[in-house]
Short mmCIF file of C-alpha atoms and ligand atoms in Angstrom, two decimals:
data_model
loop_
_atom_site.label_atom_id
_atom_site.label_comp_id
_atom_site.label_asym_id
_atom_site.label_seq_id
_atom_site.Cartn_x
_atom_site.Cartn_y
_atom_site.Cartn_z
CA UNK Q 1 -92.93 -82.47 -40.01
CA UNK Q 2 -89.90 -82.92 -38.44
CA UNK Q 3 -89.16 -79.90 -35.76
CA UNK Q 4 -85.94 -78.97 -34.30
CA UNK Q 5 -86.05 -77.84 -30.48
CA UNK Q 6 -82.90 -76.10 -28.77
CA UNK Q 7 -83.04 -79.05 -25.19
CA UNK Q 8 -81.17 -77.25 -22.31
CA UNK Q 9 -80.70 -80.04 -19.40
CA UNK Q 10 -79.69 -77.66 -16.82
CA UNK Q 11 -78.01 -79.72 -13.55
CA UNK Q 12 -79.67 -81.29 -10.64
CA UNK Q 13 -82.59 -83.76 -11.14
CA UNK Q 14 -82.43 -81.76 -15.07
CA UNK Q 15 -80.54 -84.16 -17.03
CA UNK Q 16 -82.54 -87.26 -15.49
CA UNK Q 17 -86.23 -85.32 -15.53
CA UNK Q 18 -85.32 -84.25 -19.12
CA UNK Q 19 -84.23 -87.62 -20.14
CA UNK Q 20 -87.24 -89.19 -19.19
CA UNK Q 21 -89.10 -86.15 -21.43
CA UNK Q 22 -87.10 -86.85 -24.30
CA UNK Q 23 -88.68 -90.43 -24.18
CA UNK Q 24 -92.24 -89.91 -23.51
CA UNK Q 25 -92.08 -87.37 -26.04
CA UNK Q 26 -90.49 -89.63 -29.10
CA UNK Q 27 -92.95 -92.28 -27.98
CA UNK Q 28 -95.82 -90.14 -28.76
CA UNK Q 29 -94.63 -89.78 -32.32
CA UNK Q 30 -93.67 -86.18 -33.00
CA UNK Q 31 -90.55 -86.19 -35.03
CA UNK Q 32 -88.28 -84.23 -32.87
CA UNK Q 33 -84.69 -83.25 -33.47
CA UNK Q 34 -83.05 -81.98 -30.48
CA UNK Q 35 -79.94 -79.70 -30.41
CA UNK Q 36 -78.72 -80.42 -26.91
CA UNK Q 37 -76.80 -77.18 -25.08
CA UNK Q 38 -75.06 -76.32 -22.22
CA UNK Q 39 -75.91 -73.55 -19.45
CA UNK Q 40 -75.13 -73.57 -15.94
CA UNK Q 41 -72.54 -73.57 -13.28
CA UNK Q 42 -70.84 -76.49 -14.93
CA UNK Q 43 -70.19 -74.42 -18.41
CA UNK Q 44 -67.91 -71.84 -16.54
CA UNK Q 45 -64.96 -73.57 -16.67
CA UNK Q 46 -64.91 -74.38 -20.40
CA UNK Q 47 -67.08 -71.23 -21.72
CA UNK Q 48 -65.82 -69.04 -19.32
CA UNK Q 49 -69.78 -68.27 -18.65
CA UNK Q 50 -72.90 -69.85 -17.29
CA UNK Q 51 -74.74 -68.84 -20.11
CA UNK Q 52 -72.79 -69.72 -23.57
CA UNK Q 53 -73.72 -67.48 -26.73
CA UNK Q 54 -74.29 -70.40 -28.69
CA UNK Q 55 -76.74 -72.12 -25.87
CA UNK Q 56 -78.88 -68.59 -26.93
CA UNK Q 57 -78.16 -68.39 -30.37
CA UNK Q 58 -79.37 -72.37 -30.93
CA UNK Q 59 -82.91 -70.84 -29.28
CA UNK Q 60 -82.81 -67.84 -31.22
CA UNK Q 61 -82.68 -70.05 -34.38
CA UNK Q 62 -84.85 -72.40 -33.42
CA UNK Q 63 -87.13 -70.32 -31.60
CA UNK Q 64 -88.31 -73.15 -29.48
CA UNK Q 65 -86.79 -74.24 -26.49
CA UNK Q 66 -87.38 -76.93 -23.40
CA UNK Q 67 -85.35 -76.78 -20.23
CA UNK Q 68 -84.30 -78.65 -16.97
CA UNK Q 69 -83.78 -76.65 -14.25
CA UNK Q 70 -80.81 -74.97 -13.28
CA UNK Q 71 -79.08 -73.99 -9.67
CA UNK Q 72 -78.77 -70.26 -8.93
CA UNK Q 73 -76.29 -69.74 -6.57
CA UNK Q 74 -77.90 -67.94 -3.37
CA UNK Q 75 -76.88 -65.04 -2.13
CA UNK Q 76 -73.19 -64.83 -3.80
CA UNK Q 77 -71.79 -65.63 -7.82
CA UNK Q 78 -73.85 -65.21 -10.94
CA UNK Q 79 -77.05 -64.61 -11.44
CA UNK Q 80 -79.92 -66.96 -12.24
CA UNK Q 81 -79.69 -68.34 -16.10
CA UNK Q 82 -83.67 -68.66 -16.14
CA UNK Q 83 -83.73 -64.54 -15.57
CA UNK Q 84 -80.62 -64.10 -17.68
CA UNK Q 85 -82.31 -65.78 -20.57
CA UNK Q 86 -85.96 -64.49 -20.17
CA UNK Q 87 -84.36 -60.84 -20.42
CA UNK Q 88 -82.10 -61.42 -23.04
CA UNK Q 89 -84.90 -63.65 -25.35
CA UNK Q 90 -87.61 -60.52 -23.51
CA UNK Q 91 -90.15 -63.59 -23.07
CA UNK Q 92 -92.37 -61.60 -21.27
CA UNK Q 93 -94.99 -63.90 -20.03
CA UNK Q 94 -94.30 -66.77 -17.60
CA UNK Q 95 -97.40 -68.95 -18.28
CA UNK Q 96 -97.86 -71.65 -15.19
CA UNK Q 97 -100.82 -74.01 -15.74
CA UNK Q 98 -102.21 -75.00 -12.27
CA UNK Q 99 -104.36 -78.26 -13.27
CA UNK Q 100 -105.72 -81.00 -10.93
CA UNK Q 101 -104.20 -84.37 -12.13
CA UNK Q 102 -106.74 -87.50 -10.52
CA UNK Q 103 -104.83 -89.41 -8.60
CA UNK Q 104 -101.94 -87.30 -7.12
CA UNK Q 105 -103.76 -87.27 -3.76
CA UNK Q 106 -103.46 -83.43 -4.16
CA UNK Q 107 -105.17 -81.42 -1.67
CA UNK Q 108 -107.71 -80.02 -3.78
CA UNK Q 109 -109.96 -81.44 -6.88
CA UNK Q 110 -111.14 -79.57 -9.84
CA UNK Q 111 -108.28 -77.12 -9.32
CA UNK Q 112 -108.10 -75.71 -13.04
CA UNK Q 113 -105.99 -71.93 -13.27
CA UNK Q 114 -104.02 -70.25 -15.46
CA UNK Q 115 -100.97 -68.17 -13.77
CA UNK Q 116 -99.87 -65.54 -16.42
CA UNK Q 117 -96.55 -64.26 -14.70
CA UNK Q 118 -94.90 -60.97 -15.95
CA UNK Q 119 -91.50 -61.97 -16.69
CA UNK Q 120 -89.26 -58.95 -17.12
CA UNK Q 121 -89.79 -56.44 -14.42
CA UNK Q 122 -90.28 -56.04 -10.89
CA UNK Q 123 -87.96 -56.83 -8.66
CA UNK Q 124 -86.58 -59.64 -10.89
CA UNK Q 125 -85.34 -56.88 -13.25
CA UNK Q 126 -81.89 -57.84 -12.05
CA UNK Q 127 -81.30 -53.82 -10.37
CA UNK Q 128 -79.47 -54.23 -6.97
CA UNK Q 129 -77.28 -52.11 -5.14
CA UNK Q 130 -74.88 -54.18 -2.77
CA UNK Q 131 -75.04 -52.90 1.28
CA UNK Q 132 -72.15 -50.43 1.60
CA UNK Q 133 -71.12 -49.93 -2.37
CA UNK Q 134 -70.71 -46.80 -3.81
CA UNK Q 135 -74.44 -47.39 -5.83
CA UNK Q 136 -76.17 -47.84 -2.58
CA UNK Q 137 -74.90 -44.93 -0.78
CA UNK Q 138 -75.51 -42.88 -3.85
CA UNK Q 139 -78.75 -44.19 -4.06
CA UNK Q 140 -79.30 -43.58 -0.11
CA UNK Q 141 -78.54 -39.58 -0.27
CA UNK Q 142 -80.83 -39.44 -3.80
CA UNK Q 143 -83.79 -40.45 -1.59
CA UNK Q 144 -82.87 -38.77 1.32
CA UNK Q 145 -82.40 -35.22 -0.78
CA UNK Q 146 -85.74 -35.70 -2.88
CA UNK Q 147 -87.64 -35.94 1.02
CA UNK Q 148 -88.75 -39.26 -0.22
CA UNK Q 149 -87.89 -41.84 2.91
CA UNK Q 150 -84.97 -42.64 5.07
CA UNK Q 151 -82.86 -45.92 4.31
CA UNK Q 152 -80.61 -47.27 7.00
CA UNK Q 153 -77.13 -46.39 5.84
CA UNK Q 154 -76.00 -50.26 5.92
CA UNK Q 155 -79.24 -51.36 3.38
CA UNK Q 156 -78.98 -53.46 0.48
CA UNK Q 157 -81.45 -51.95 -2.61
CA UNK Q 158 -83.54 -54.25 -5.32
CA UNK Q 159 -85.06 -51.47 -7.23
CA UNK Q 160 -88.90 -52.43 -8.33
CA UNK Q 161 -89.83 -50.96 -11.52
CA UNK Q 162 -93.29 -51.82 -13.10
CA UNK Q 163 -93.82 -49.85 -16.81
CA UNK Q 164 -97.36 -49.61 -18.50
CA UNK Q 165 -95.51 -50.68 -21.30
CA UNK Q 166 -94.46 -54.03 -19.82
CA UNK Q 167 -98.12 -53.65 -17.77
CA UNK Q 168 -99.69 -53.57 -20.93
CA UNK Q 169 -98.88 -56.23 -23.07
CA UNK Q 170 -98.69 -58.81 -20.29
CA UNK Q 171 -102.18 -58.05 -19.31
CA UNK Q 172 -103.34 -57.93 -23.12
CA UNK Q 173 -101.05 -62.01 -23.82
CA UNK Q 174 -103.69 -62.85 -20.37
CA UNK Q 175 -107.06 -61.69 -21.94
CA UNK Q 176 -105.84 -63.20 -25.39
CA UNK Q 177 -105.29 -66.37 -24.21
CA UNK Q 178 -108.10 -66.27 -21.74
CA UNK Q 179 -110.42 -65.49 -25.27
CA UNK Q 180 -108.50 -68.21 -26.95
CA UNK Q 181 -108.70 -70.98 -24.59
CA UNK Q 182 -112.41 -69.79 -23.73
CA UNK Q 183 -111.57 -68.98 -19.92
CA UNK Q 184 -114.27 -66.83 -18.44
CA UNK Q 185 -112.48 -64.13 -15.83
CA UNK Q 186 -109.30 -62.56 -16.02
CA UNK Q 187 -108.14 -61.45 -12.15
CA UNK Q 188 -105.35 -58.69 -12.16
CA UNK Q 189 -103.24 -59.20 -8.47
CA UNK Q 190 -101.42 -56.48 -7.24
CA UNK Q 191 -100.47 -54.74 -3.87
CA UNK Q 192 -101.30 -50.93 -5.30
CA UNK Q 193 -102.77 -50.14 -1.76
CA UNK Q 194 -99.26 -49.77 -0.24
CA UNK Q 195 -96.86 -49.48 -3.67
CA UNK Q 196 -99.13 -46.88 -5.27
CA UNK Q 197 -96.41 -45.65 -7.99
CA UNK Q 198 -95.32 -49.93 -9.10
CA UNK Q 199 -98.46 -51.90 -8.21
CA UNK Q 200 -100.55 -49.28 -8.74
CA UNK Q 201 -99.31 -48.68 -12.08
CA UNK Q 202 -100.06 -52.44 -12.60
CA UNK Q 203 -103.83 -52.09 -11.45
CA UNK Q 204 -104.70 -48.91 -13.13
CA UNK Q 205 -103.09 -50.23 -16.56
CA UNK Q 206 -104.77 -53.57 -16.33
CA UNK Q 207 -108.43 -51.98 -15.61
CA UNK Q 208 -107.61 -50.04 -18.79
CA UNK Q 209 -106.56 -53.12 -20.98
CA UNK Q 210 -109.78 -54.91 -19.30
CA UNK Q 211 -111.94 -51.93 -20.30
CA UNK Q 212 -111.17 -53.18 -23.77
CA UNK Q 213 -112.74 -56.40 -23.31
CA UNK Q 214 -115.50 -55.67 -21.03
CA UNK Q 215 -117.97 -56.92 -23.46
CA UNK Q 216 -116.19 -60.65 -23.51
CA UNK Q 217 -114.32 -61.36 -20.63
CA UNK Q 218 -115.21 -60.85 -16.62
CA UNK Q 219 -112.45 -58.64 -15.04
CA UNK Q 220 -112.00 -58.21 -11.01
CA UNK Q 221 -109.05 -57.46 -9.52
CA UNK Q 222 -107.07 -58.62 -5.87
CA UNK Q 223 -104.82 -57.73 -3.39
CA UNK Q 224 -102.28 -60.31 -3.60
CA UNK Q 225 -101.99 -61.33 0.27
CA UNK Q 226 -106.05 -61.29 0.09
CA UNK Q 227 -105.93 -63.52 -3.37
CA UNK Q 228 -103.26 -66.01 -1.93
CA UNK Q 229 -106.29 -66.68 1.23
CA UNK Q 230 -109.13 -66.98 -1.43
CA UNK Q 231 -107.02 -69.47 -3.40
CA UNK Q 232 -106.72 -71.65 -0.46
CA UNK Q 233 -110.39 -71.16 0.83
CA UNK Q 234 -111.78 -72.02 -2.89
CA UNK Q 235 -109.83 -72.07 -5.67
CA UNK Q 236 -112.42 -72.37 -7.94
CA UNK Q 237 -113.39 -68.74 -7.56
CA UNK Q 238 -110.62 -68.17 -9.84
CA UNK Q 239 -109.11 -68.60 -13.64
CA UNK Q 240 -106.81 -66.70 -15.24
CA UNK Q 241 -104.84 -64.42 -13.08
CA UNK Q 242 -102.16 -61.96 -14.49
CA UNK Q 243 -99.51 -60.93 -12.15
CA UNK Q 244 -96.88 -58.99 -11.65
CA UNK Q 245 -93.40 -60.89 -11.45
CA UNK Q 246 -92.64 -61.53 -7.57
CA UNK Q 247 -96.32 -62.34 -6.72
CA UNK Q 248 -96.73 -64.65 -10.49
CA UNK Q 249 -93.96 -66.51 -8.94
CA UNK Q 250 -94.63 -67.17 -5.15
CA UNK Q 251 -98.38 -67.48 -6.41
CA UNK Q 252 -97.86 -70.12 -8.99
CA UNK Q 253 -95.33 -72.14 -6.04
CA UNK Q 254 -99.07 -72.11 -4.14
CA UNK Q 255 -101.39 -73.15 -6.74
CA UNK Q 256 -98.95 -75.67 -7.94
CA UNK Q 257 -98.75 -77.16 -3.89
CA UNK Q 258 -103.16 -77.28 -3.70
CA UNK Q 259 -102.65 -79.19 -7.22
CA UNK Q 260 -99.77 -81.68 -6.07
CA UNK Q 261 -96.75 -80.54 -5.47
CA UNK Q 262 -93.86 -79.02 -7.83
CA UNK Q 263 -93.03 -81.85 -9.22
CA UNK Q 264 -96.34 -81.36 -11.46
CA UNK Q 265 -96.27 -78.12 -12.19
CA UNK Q 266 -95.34 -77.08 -16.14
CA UNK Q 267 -94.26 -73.77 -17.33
CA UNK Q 268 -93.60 -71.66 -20.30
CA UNK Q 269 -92.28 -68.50 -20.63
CA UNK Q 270 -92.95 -66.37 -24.27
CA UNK Q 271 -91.92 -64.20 -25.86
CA UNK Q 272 -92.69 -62.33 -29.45
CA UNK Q 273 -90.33 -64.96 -31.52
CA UNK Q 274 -88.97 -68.17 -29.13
CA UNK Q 275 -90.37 -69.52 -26.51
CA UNK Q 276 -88.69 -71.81 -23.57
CA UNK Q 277 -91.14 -74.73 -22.15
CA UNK Q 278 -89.83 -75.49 -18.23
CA UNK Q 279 -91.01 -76.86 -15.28
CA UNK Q 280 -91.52 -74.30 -12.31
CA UNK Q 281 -89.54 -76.14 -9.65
CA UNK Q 282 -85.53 -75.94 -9.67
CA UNK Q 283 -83.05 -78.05 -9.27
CA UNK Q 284 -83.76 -80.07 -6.24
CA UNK Q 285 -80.35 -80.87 -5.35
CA UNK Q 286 -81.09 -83.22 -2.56
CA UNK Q 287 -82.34 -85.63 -5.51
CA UNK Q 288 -80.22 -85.35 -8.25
CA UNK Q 289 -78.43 -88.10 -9.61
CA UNK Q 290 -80.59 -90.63 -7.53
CA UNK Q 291 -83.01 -91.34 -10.40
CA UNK Q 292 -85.82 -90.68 -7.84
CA UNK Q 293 -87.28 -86.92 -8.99
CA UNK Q 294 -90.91 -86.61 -10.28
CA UNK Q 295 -90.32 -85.87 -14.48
CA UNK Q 296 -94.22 -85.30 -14.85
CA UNK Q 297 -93.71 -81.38 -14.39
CA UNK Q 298 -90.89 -81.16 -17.31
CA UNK Q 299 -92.98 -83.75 -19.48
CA UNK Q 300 -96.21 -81.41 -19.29
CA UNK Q 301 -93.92 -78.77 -19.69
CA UNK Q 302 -93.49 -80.94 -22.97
CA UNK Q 303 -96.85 -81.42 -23.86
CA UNK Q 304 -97.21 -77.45 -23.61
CA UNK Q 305 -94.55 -76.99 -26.73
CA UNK Q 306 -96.24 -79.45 -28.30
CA UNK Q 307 -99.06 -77.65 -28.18
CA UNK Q 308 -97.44 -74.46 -29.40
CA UNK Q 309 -95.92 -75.75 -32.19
CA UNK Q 310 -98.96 -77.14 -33.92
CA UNK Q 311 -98.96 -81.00 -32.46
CA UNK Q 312 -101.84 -81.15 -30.83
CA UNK Q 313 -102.90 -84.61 -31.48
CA UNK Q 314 -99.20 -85.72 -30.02
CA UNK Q 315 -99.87 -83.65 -27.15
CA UNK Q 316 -103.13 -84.85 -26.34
CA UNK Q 317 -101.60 -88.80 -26.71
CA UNK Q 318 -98.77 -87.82 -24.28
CA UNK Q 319 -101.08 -85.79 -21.60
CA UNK Q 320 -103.61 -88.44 -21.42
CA UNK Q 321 -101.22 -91.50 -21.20
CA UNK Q 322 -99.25 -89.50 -18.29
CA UNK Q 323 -102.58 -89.02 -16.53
CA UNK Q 324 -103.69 -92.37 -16.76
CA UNK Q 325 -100.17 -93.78 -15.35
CA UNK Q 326 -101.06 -91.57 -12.34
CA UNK Q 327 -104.26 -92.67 -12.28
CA UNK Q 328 -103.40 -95.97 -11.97
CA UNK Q 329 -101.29 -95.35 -9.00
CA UNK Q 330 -99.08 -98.25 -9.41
CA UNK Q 331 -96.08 -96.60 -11.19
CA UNK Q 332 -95.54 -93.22 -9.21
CA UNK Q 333 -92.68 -91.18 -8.08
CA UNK Q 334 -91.52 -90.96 -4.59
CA UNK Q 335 -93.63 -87.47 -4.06
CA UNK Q 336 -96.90 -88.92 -5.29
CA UNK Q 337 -96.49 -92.24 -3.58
CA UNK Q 338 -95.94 -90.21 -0.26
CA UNK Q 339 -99.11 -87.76 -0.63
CA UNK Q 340 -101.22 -91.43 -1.25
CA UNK Q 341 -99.84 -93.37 1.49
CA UNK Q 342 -97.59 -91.39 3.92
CA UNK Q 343 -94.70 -93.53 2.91
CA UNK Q 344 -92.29 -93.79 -0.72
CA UNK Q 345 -92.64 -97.28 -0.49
CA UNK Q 346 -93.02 -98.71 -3.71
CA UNK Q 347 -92.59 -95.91 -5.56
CA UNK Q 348 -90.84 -96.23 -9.19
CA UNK Q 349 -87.75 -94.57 -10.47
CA UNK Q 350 -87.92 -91.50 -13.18
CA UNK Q 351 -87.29 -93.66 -15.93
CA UNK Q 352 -89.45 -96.39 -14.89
CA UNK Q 353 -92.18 -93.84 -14.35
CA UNK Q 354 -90.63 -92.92 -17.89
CA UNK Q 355 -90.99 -96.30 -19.37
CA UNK Q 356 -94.66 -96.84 -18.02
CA UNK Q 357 -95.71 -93.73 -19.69
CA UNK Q 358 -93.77 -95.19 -23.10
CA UNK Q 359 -96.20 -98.76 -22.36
CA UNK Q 360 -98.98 -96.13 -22.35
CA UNK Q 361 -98.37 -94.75 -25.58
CA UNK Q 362 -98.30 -98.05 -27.26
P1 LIG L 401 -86.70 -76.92 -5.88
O1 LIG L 401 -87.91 -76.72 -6.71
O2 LIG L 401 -85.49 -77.37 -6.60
O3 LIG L 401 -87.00 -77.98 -4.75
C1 LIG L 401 -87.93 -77.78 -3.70
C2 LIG L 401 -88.41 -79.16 -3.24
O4 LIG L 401 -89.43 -79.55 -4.15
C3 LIG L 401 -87.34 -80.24 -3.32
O5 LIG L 401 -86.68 -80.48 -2.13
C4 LIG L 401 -88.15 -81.46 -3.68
O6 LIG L 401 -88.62 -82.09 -2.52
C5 LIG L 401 -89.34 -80.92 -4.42
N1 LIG L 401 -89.21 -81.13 -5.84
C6 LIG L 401 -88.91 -80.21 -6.79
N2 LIG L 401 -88.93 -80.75 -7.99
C7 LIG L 401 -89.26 -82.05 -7.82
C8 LIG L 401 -89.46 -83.13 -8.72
N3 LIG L 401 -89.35 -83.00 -10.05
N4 LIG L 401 -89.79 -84.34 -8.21
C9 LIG L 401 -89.96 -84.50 -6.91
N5 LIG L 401 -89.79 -83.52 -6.01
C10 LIG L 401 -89.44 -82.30 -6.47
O7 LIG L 401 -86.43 -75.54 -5.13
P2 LIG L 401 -85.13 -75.01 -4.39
O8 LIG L 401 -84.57 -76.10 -3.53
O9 LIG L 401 -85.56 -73.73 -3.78
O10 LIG L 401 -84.12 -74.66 -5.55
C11 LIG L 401 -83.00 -75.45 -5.91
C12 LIG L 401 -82.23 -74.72 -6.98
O11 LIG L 401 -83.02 -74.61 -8.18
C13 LIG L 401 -81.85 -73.29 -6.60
O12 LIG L 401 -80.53 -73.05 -7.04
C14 LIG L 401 -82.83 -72.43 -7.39
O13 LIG L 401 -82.29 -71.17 -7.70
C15 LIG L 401 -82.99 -73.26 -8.64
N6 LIG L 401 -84.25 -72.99 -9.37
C16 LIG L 401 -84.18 -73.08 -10.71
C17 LIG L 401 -85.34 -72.91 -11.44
C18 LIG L 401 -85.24 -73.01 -12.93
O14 LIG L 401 -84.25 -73.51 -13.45
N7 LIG L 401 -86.26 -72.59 -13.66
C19 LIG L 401 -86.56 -72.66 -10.81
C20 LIG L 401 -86.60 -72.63 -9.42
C21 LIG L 401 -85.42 -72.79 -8.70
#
């Protein structure tokens, strides 16, 4: 069956990392057309936006997407595209794999978690008052009147809000999957000792989704400063943790540096009808155009939505022939060859790394 997949190649390393996916992924023979769209600082100009309509509507009618990353601008100018389209699509769960890959020279072995990210609220829900605007001020004297806390008069506001509604279904996608892919504990992180009325929320809603599995699943839960020390000490103490937004992401940056670095580290965020496959790291502008960036990250990313649209012979070609290019050690990236031997000496480009996974295949 032939599928057609909305491919977004974002800027930076993007258009070279998803090149090199777009070939690995042929090779393993799916039957793959790609409808190739725009989105990013580059579209202003002719779109008038980062974020064309048609870029979304292509994913809305294909319902399956895979991305490069994309530069936010810090600070100043619009907002981050990878938010922008997780609201507007609501793909609630950010799902971030954290697998040990032999021969990465990661830190750890036998790493093998599931990150299941709350996409849509938090303090990623986009609310922000700018220091000194009418908003913040406003927001300043509503606080001040309701006895609730004093905010310095030149503060900037990111309201976090944290729904059992949003709670609830994140917490329910992480003990469905963890049933599904026969994982054995689900670990709810959180910081409800200090934010009682947002992470609290969070802990008290996901004990009461866990109450609903008690008889299948294990359930525990962690403060998140706590969790991020016991990941680090033993990381096999852990395997499937649901988070909310901030922590899913700083969390999955961690687990993804004990299993080799970003450039490894696939992603997917989900929704009820699409579903965008992307690597966790960004842009890495210090690489781009220098055909030197790790794709391995955007091609498991790839063997994710292959997975989750029913190819799961194609994926398992593709994720073993990657793995045993690493293995190998010969044809590596400039990341890996530095973890092995301290120097990126005779590491490969991104599309030779491309091509040896393509030799792989057969
Ligand atoms: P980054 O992930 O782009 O880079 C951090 C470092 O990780 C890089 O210097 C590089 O050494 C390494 N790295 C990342 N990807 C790599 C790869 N494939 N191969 C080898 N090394 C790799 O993080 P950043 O510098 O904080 O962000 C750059 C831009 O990307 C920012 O504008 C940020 O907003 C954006 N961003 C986008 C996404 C997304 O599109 N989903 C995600 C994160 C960040």
């Amino acid at each position: 069956m032939k599928h057609t997949i909305t491919l977004i190649p974002g800027d930076g390393i993007g258009p070279e990392i998803t090149k090199a996916m777009q070939e690995v992924v042929e090779a393993s023979g799916v039957e793959i057309a790609w409808e190739v769209q725009p989105a990013g600082a580059a579209c202003i100009d002719e779109y008038g936006t980062p974020l064309p309509p048609a870029t979304l509507d292509s994913i809305r009618k294909n319902q399956i997407a895979i991305k490069g990353p994309i530069t936010t601008p810090v600070g100043t100018g619009f907002r981050s595209i990878n938010v922008a389209l997780r609201k507007a699509l609501d793909l609630y769960v950010n799902l971030r794999p954290a697998v040990s890959i032999p021969g990465t020279g990661a830190r750890y072995d036998g790493v093998d978690l599931v990150i299941v990210r709350e996409n849509t609220e938090d303090l990623y829900a986009g609310i922000e008052f700018e220091e000194g605007s009418a908003g913040a001020k406003g927001l300043i004297d509503y606080v001040a009147a309701e006895g609730a806390g004093q905010i310095r008069p030149d503060s900037g506001i990111t309201i976090k809000p944290i729904s059992v509604t949003g709670t609830r279904r994140i917490v329910t996608w992480a003990f469905e999957s963890a049933k599904a892919n026969a994982r054995l504990k689900v670990t709810a992180v959180h910081k409800a000792n200090i934010q009682k009325f947002s992470d609290g929320l969070f802990l008290h809603t996901a004990q009461d989704v866990a109450a609903g599995y008690q008889a299948e699943m294990e359930f525990e839960d962690r403060i998140v400063d706590a969790c991020c020390m016991g990941l680090v000490m033993d990381p096999t103490n852990f395997d499937v943790l649901v988070l909310p937004n901030l922590y899913g992401d700083i969390v999955s940056d961690l687990c993804a540096g004990m299993v080799g670095g970003l450039g490894i580290a696939p992603g997917a965020n989900i929704g009820e009808h699409e579903a965008i496959f992307e690597p966790v790291h960004g842009s890495a502008p210090k690489h781009a155009g220098k055909n030197e960036a790790n794709p391995t990250a955007e091609i498991l990313s790839a063997v994710m939505m292959l997975r989750h649209i029913g190819e799961e012979e194609a994926a398992k070609r593709l994720d073993s022939a990657l793995k045993a290019v690493i293995a190998k050690g010969e044809s590596v990236t400039y990341d890996i060859k530095r973890t092995l031997t301290g120097s990126t000496d005779g590491a490969v480009s991104t599309s030779d790394f491309a091509a040896a996974i393509v030799k792989e295949l057969g």
